PDB file of C-alpha atoms in Angstrom:
ATOM      1  CA  MET Q   1     -18.686 -25.075   1.831  1.00 45.00           C
ATOM      2  CA  THR Q   2     -16.301 -23.726   4.473  1.00 48.00           C
ATOM      3  CA  ALA Q   3     -16.220 -20.100   5.492  1.00 48.00           C
ATOM      4  CA  ARG Q   4     -12.986 -18.196   4.905  1.00 57.00           C
ATOM      5  CA  PRO Q   5     -11.363 -16.987   8.099  1.00 61.00           C
ATOM      6  CA  SER Q   6     -11.552 -13.234   8.550  1.00 76.00           C
ATOM      7  CA  ARG Q   7      -8.517 -11.096   7.904  1.00 70.00           C
ATOM      8  CA  ARG Q   8      -8.217 -10.404  11.645  1.00 75.00           C
ATOM      9  CA  THR Q   9      -8.217 -14.150  12.416  1.00 81.00           C
ATOM     10  CA  ARG Q  10      -5.617 -14.763   9.708  1.00 78.00           C
ATOM     11  CA  ASP Q  11      -3.411 -11.974  11.162  1.00 78.00           C
ATOM     12  CA  ARG Q  12      -3.685 -13.467  14.639  1.00 84.00           C
ATOM     13  CA  LEU Q  13      -2.752 -16.919  13.359  1.00 86.00           C
ATOM     14  CA  ILE Q  14       0.269 -15.460  11.584  1.00 84.00           C
ATOM     15  CA  ALA Q  15       1.308 -13.626  14.785  1.00 86.00           C
ATOM     16  CA  LEU Q  16       0.788 -16.823  16.760  1.00 91.00           C
ATOM     17  CA  GLY Q  17       3.025 -18.741  14.347  1.00 91.00           C
ATOM     18  CA  GLY Q  18       5.674 -16.039  14.308  1.00 90.00           C
ATOM     19  CA  LEU Q  19       5.816 -15.770  18.108  1.00 91.00           C
ATOM     20  CA  THR Q  20       5.978 -19.540  18.426  1.00 94.00           C
ATOM     21  CA  ALA Q  21       8.836 -19.715  15.904  1.00 92.00           C
ATOM     22  CA  LEU Q  22      10.646 -16.958  17.815  1.00 92.00           C
ATOM     23  CA  TRP Q  23      10.141 -18.892  21.077  1.00 93.00           C
ATOM     24  CA  MET Q  24      11.663 -22.004  19.545  1.00 92.00           C
ATOM     25  CA  LEU Q  25      14.594 -20.064  18.098  1.00 92.00           C
ATOM     26  CA  LEU Q  26      15.278 -18.416  21.455  1.00 92.00           C
ATOM     27  CA  TRP Q  27      15.348 -21.767  23.218  1.00 91.00           C
ATOM     28  CA  GLY Q  28      17.348 -23.350  20.437  1.00 89.00           C
ATOM     29  CA  VAL Q  29      15.527 -26.630  20.971  1.00 83.00           C
ATOM     30  CA  PHE Q  30      13.139 -27.982  18.381  1.00 87.00           C
ATOM     31  CA  SER Q  31      10.902 -30.415  20.236  1.00 91.00           C
ATOM     32  CA  TRP Q  32       7.198 -30.972  20.737  1.00 93.00           C
ATOM     33  CA  ALA Q  33       7.437 -29.604  24.282  1.00 92.00           C
ATOM     34  CA  THR Q  34       9.086 -26.402  23.053  1.00 92.00           C
ATOM     35  CA  LEU Q  35       6.477 -26.077  20.292  1.00 93.00           C
ATOM     36  CA  LEU Q  36       3.562 -26.504  22.730  1.00 94.00           C
ATOM     37  CA  GLY Q  37       5.160 -24.164  25.259  1.00 93.00           C
ATOM     38  CA  GLY Q  38       5.686 -21.599  22.532  1.00 93.00           C
ATOM     39  CA  LEU Q  39       2.078 -21.850  21.425  1.00 95.00           C
ATOM     40  CA  VAL Q  40       0.872 -21.325  25.008  1.00 96.00           C
ATOM     41  CA  VAL Q  41       3.189 -18.360  25.611  1.00 94.00           C
ATOM     42  CA  ALA Q  42       2.267 -16.838  22.221  1.00 93.00           C
ATOM     43  CA  ALA Q  43      -1.472 -17.226  22.955  1.00 94.00           C
ATOM     44  CA  VAL Q  44      -1.068 -15.573  26.367  1.00 94.00           C
ATOM     45  CA  VAL Q  45       0.988 -12.717  24.880  1.00 92.00           C
ATOM     46  CA  LEU Q  46      -1.604 -12.136  22.149  1.00 91.00           C
ATOM     47  CA  ALA Q  47      -4.456 -12.232  24.692  1.00 92.00           C
ATOM     48  CA  VAL Q  48      -2.784  -9.870  27.177  1.00 93.00           C
ATOM     49  CA  PHE Q  49      -1.253  -7.538  24.553  1.00 88.00           C
ATOM     50  CA  PRO Q  50      -3.616  -7.567  21.587  1.00 83.00           C
ATOM     51  CA  LEU Q  51      -2.141  -6.318  18.357  1.00 74.00           C
ATOM     52  CA  PRO Q  52      -3.671  -3.252  16.764  1.00 73.00           C
ATOM     53  CA  PRO Q  53      -5.144  -3.854  13.332  1.00 69.00           C
ATOM     54  CA  VAL Q  54      -2.538  -3.258  10.641  1.00 64.00           C
ATOM     55  CA  THR Q  55      -3.942  -2.431   7.265  1.00 64.00           C
ATOM     56  CA  PHE Q  56      -2.004  -3.766   4.331  1.00 67.00           C
ATOM     57  CA  ALA Q  57      -3.658  -2.758   1.104  1.00 70.00           C
ATOM     58  CA  GLY Q  58      -0.671  -3.502  -1.097  1.00 75.00           C
ATOM     59  CA  ARG Q  59       0.966  -6.599  -2.389  1.00 82.00           C
ATOM     60  CA  PRO Q  60       4.585  -7.596  -2.913  1.00 86.00           C
ATOM     61  CA  HIS Q  61       6.119  -6.376  -6.176  1.00 91.00           C
ATOM     62  CA  PRO Q  62       9.162  -8.598  -7.007  1.00 93.00           C
ATOM     63  CA  ALA Q  63      11.017  -5.975  -9.056  1.00 95.00           C
ATOM     64  CA  GLY Q  64      10.430  -3.366  -6.359  1.00 94.00           C
ATOM     65  CA  LEU Q  65      11.570  -5.775  -3.653  1.00 94.00           C
ATOM     66  CA  LEU Q  66      14.797  -6.475  -5.558  1.00 97.00           C
ATOM     67  CA  ARG Q  67      15.471  -2.763  -6.100  1.00 96.00           C
ATOM     68  CA  PHE Q  68      14.814  -2.075  -2.421  1.00 96.00           C
ATOM     69  CA  ALA Q  69      17.094  -4.934  -1.274  1.00 96.00           C
ATOM     70  CA  ALA Q  70      19.939  -3.967  -3.628  1.00 97.00           C
ATOM     71  CA  ARG Q  71      19.855  -0.291  -2.670  1.00 97.00           C
ATOM     72  CA  PHE Q  72      19.513  -1.169   1.031  1.00 96.00           C
ATOM     73  CA  LEU Q  73      22.678  -3.278   0.814  1.00 96.00           C
ATOM     74  CA  VAL Q  74      24.528  -0.442  -0.969  1.00 97.00           C
ATOM     75  CA  ASP Q  75      23.375   2.039   1.710  1.00 96.00           C
ATOM     76  CA  LEU Q  76      24.391  -0.384   4.451  1.00 95.00           C
ATOM     77  CA  VAL Q  77      27.915  -0.818   3.101  1.00 96.00           C
ATOM     78  CA  ALA Q  78      28.392   2.882   2.358  1.00 95.00           C
ATOM     79  CA  ALA Q  79      27.154   3.977   5.803  1.00 95.00           C
ATOM     80  CA  SER Q  80      29.339   1.363   7.526  1.00 95.00           C
ATOM     81  CA  ALA Q  81      32.396   2.537   5.577  1.00 96.00           C
ATOM     82  CA  HIS Q  82      31.608   6.199   6.384  1.00 93.00           C
ATOM     83  CA  LEU Q  83      31.166   5.385  10.067  1.00 92.00           C
ATOM     84  CA  ALA Q  84      34.441   3.438  10.146  1.00 93.00           C
ATOM     85  CA  TRP Q  85      36.295   6.210   8.323  1.00 93.00           C
ATOM     86  CA  THR Q  86      34.936   8.822  10.729  1.00 92.00           C
ATOM     87  CA  ALA Q  87      35.954   6.733  13.729  1.00 89.00           C
ATOM     88  CA  PHE Q  88      39.554   6.517  12.559  1.00 91.00           C
ATOM     89  CA  ARG Q  89      39.988  10.185  11.556  1.00 90.00           C
ATOM     90  CA  PHE Q  90      42.336  11.700  14.085  1.00 90.00           C
ATOM     91  CA  GLY Q  91      41.142  15.014  15.521  1.00 90.00           C
ATOM     92  CA  TYR Q  92      37.835  15.057  13.624  1.00 89.00           C
ATOM     93  CA  ARG Q  93      34.810  15.862  15.740  1.00 90.00           C
ATOM     94  CA  PRO Q  94      31.614  14.758  13.992  1.00 90.00           C
ATOM     95  CA  ARG Q  95      28.428  16.694  14.613  1.00 91.00           C
ATOM     96  CA  SER Q  96      25.068  15.009  14.882  1.00 93.00           C
ATOM     97  CA  ALA Q  97      21.503  16.199  14.698  1.00 94.00           C
ATOM     98  CA  VAL Q  98      17.943  15.102  15.282  1.00 95.00           C
ATOM     99  CA  ILE Q  99      15.963  15.586  12.096  1.00 96.00           C
ATOM    100  CA  ALA Q 100      12.184  15.478  11.631  1.00 96.00           C
ATOM    101  CA  VAL Q 101      11.103  13.751   8.411  1.00 97.00           C
ATOM    102  CA  ARG Q 102       7.424  13.784   7.398  1.00 96.00           C
ATOM    103  CA  LEU Q 103       6.458  10.718   5.384  1.00 95.00           C
ATOM    104  CA  ALA Q 104       4.065  10.861   2.429  1.00 93.00           C
ATOM    105  CA  VAL Q 105       2.199   7.635   3.303  1.00 91.00           C
ATOM    106  CA  ARG Q 106       0.986   7.875   6.898  1.00 87.00           C
ATOM    107  CA  SER Q 107       0.003   4.235   7.485  1.00 86.00           C
ATOM    108  CA  ASP Q 108       1.328   2.455  10.549  1.00 86.00           C
ATOM    109  CA  LEU Q 109       2.935  -0.172   8.374  1.00 86.00           C
ATOM    110  CA  ASN Q 110       4.812   2.382   6.260  1.00 89.00           C
ATOM    111  CA  LEU Q 111       5.896   4.321   9.356  1.00 92.00           C
ATOM    112  CA  THR Q 112       7.203   1.114  10.943  1.00 91.00           C
ATOM    113  CA  LEU Q 113       8.993  -0.208   7.843  1.00 92.00           C
ATOM    114  CA  CYS Q 114      10.646   3.154   7.121  1.00 95.00           C
ATOM    115  CA  GLY Q 115      11.685   3.514  10.755  1.00 95.00           C
ATOM    116  CA  GLU Q 116      13.151   0.029  10.845  1.00 94.00           C
ATOM    117  CA  ALA Q 117      15.032   0.481   7.567  1.00 95.00           C
ATOM    118  CA  VAL Q 118      16.465   3.837   8.667  1.00 96.00           C
ATOM    119  CA  SER Q 119      17.520   2.438  12.074  1.00 94.00           C
ATOM    120  CA  LEU Q 120      19.263  -0.584  10.482  1.00 94.00           C
ATOM    121  CA  ILE Q 121      21.596   1.669   8.515  1.00 94.00           C
ATOM    122  CA  PRO Q 122      24.604   2.648  10.665  1.00 93.00           C
ATOM    123  CA  GLY Q 123      24.754   6.307  11.681  1.00 93.00           C
ATOM    124  CA  SER Q 124      20.990   6.860  11.975  1.00 95.00           C
ATOM    125  CA  LEU Q 125      18.518   5.899  14.665  1.00 95.00           C
ATOM    126  CA  ILE Q 126      14.844   6.625  15.222  1.00 95.00           C
ATOM    127  CA  VAL Q 127      14.427   8.506  18.518  1.00 96.00           C
ATOM    128  CA  ASP Q 128      10.707   9.245  18.307  1.00 95.00           C
ATOM    129  CA  THR Q 129       7.703   9.089  16.021  1.00 94.00           C
ATOM    130  CA  ASP Q 130       4.560  11.162  15.651  1.00 94.00           C
ATOM    131  CA  ARG Q 131       2.092   8.569  14.441  1.00 90.00           C
ATOM    132  CA  ALA Q 132      -0.753  10.992  13.752  1.00 91.00           C
ATOM    133  CA  ALA Q 133       1.373  13.331  11.636  1.00 93.00           C
ATOM    134  CA  GLY Q 134       3.493  10.569  10.061  1.00 93.00           C
ATOM    135  CA  VAL Q 135       6.796  12.078  11.246  1.00 96.00           C
ATOM    136  CA  LEU Q 136       9.983  10.221  12.106  1.00 97.00           C
ATOM    137  CA  TYR Q 137      12.511  11.945  14.386  1.00 97.00           C
ATOM    138  CA  ILE Q 138      15.892  10.575  13.432  1.00 97.00           C
ATOM    139  CA  HIS Q 139      19.264  11.006  15.153  1.00 96.00           C
ATOM    140  CA  VAL Q 140      21.842  11.326  12.380  1.00 95.00           C
ATOM    141  CA  PHE Q 141      25.599  10.965  12.856  1.00 93.00           C
ATOM    142  CA  ASP Q 142      28.085  13.310  11.202  1.00 90.00           C
ATOM    143  CA  VAL Q 143      25.868  16.065   9.798  1.00 91.00           C
ATOM    144  CA  ARG Q 144      27.984  18.999   8.694  1.00 89.00           C
ATOM    145  CA  ASP Q 145      25.482  21.677   7.705  1.00 92.00           C
ATOM    146  CA  HIS Q 146      21.914  22.457   6.641  1.00 93.00           C
ATOM    147  CA  ASP Q 147      22.556  21.012   3.148  1.00 94.00           C
ATOM    148  CA  ALA Q 148      23.522  17.669   4.701  1.00 93.00           C
ATOM    149  CA  VAL Q 149      20.286  17.704   6.723  1.00 94.00           C
ATOM    150  CA  GLU Q 150      18.226  18.285   3.579  1.00 96.00           C
ATOM    151  CA  GLU Q 151      20.180  15.572   1.725  1.00 95.00           C
ATOM    152  CA  PHE Q 152      19.440  13.079   4.522  1.00 95.00           C
ATOM    153  CA  ARG Q 153      15.745  14.064   4.403  1.00 96.00           C
ATOM    154  CA  ARG Q 154      15.714  13.376   0.626  1.00 95.00           C
ATOM    155  CA  GLU Q 155      17.358  10.001   1.247  1.00 96.00           C
ATOM    156  CA  VAL Q 156      14.633   9.038   3.731  1.00 96.00           C
ATOM    157  CA  HIS Q 157      11.936  10.117   1.248  1.00 96.00           C
ATOM    158  CA  ALA Q 158      13.625   8.018  -1.468  1.00 96.00           C
ATOM    159  CA  LEU Q 159      13.764   5.054   0.954  1.00 96.00           C
ATOM    160  CA  GLU Q 160      10.057   5.460   1.639  1.00 95.00           C
ATOM    161  CA  ALA Q 161       9.355   5.522  -2.094  1.00 95.00           C
ATOM    162  CA  ARG Q 162      11.353   2.299  -2.575  1.00 96.00           C
ATOM    163  CA  ILE Q 163       9.404   0.611   0.232  1.00 95.00           C
ATOM    164  CA  VAL Q 164       6.092   1.681  -1.272  1.00 94.00           C
ATOM    165  CA  ARG Q 165       7.202   0.486  -4.728  1.00 94.00           C
ATOM    166  CA  ALA Q 166       8.182  -2.849  -3.132  1.00 93.00           C
ATOM    167  CA  ILE Q 167       4.987  -3.603  -1.208  1.00 90.00           C
ATOM    168  CA  GLY Q 168       2.591  -0.679  -1.582  1.00 88.00           C
ATOM    169  CA  SER Q 169      -0.823  -0.345  -3.103  1.00 86.00           C
ATOM    170  CA  ALA Q 170      -1.670   1.716  -6.151  1.00 87.00           C
ATOM    171  CA  ALA Q 171      -3.139   4.430  -3.886  1.00 87.00           C
ATOM    172  CA  GLU Q 172       0.038   4.593  -1.811  1.00 89.00           C
ATOM    173  CA  LEU Q 173       2.185   4.802  -4.942  1.00 88.00           C
ATOM    174  CA  LYS Q 174      -0.021   7.652  -6.124  1.00 89.00           C
ATOM    175  CA  GLN Q 175       0.491   9.407  -2.782  1.00 88.00           C
ATOM    176  CA  ILE Q 176       4.281   9.157  -3.215  1.00 87.00           C
ATOM    177  CA  THR Q 177       4.080  10.471  -6.765  1.00 82.00           C
ATOM    178  CA  ASN Q 178       1.770  13.386  -5.832  1.00 79.00           C
ATOM    179  CA  GLU Q 179       3.648  14.442  -2.724  1.00 71.00           C
ATOM    180  CA  ARG Q 180       7.227  14.076  -3.907  1.00 63.00           C
ATOM    181  CA  GLY Q 181       6.849  14.282  -7.664  1.00 61.00           C
ATOM    182  CA  GLN Q 182       8.710  10.980  -8.016  1.00 53.00           C
ATOM    183  CA  PRO Q 183       7.598   8.631 -10.787  1.00 51.00           C
TER     184      PRO Q 183
END
């Protein structure tokens, strides 16, 4: 009977494979030499810069993943169109702001996924995070007034809820429901 590898070992093997694949993609050459070189570089990187443990208590939910992906694409297109429209408006001077948004689920994974999703949408960019408090500081383009700030904050909270519904645990989903009152 073989022993199952620990979760930490499994995570390191996944990171090793991901870094090796990235190495091969960067070189654009798929050969044994590139594979072995990538494995060596990945092993050195993981030894010198060890990854912090990332807890993932959830599991993928296919319906939630589809809803997240569909809404993300809609947000991406709408934000791109808004940014393009603003760029071509003669004489219009957009105002921007840095907004603090406190997330309901304070795990590192949720903070990272929400930050990445927000930054991928044109017109918003993460400028800082407070890991302990679970706060994202987001630079937002073309914010007209306080109502627009609050609307953006609600959009980030809705994005977080979609991410949790896509890959979160039952406890995280309960946190979203309790904190935001969202079903």
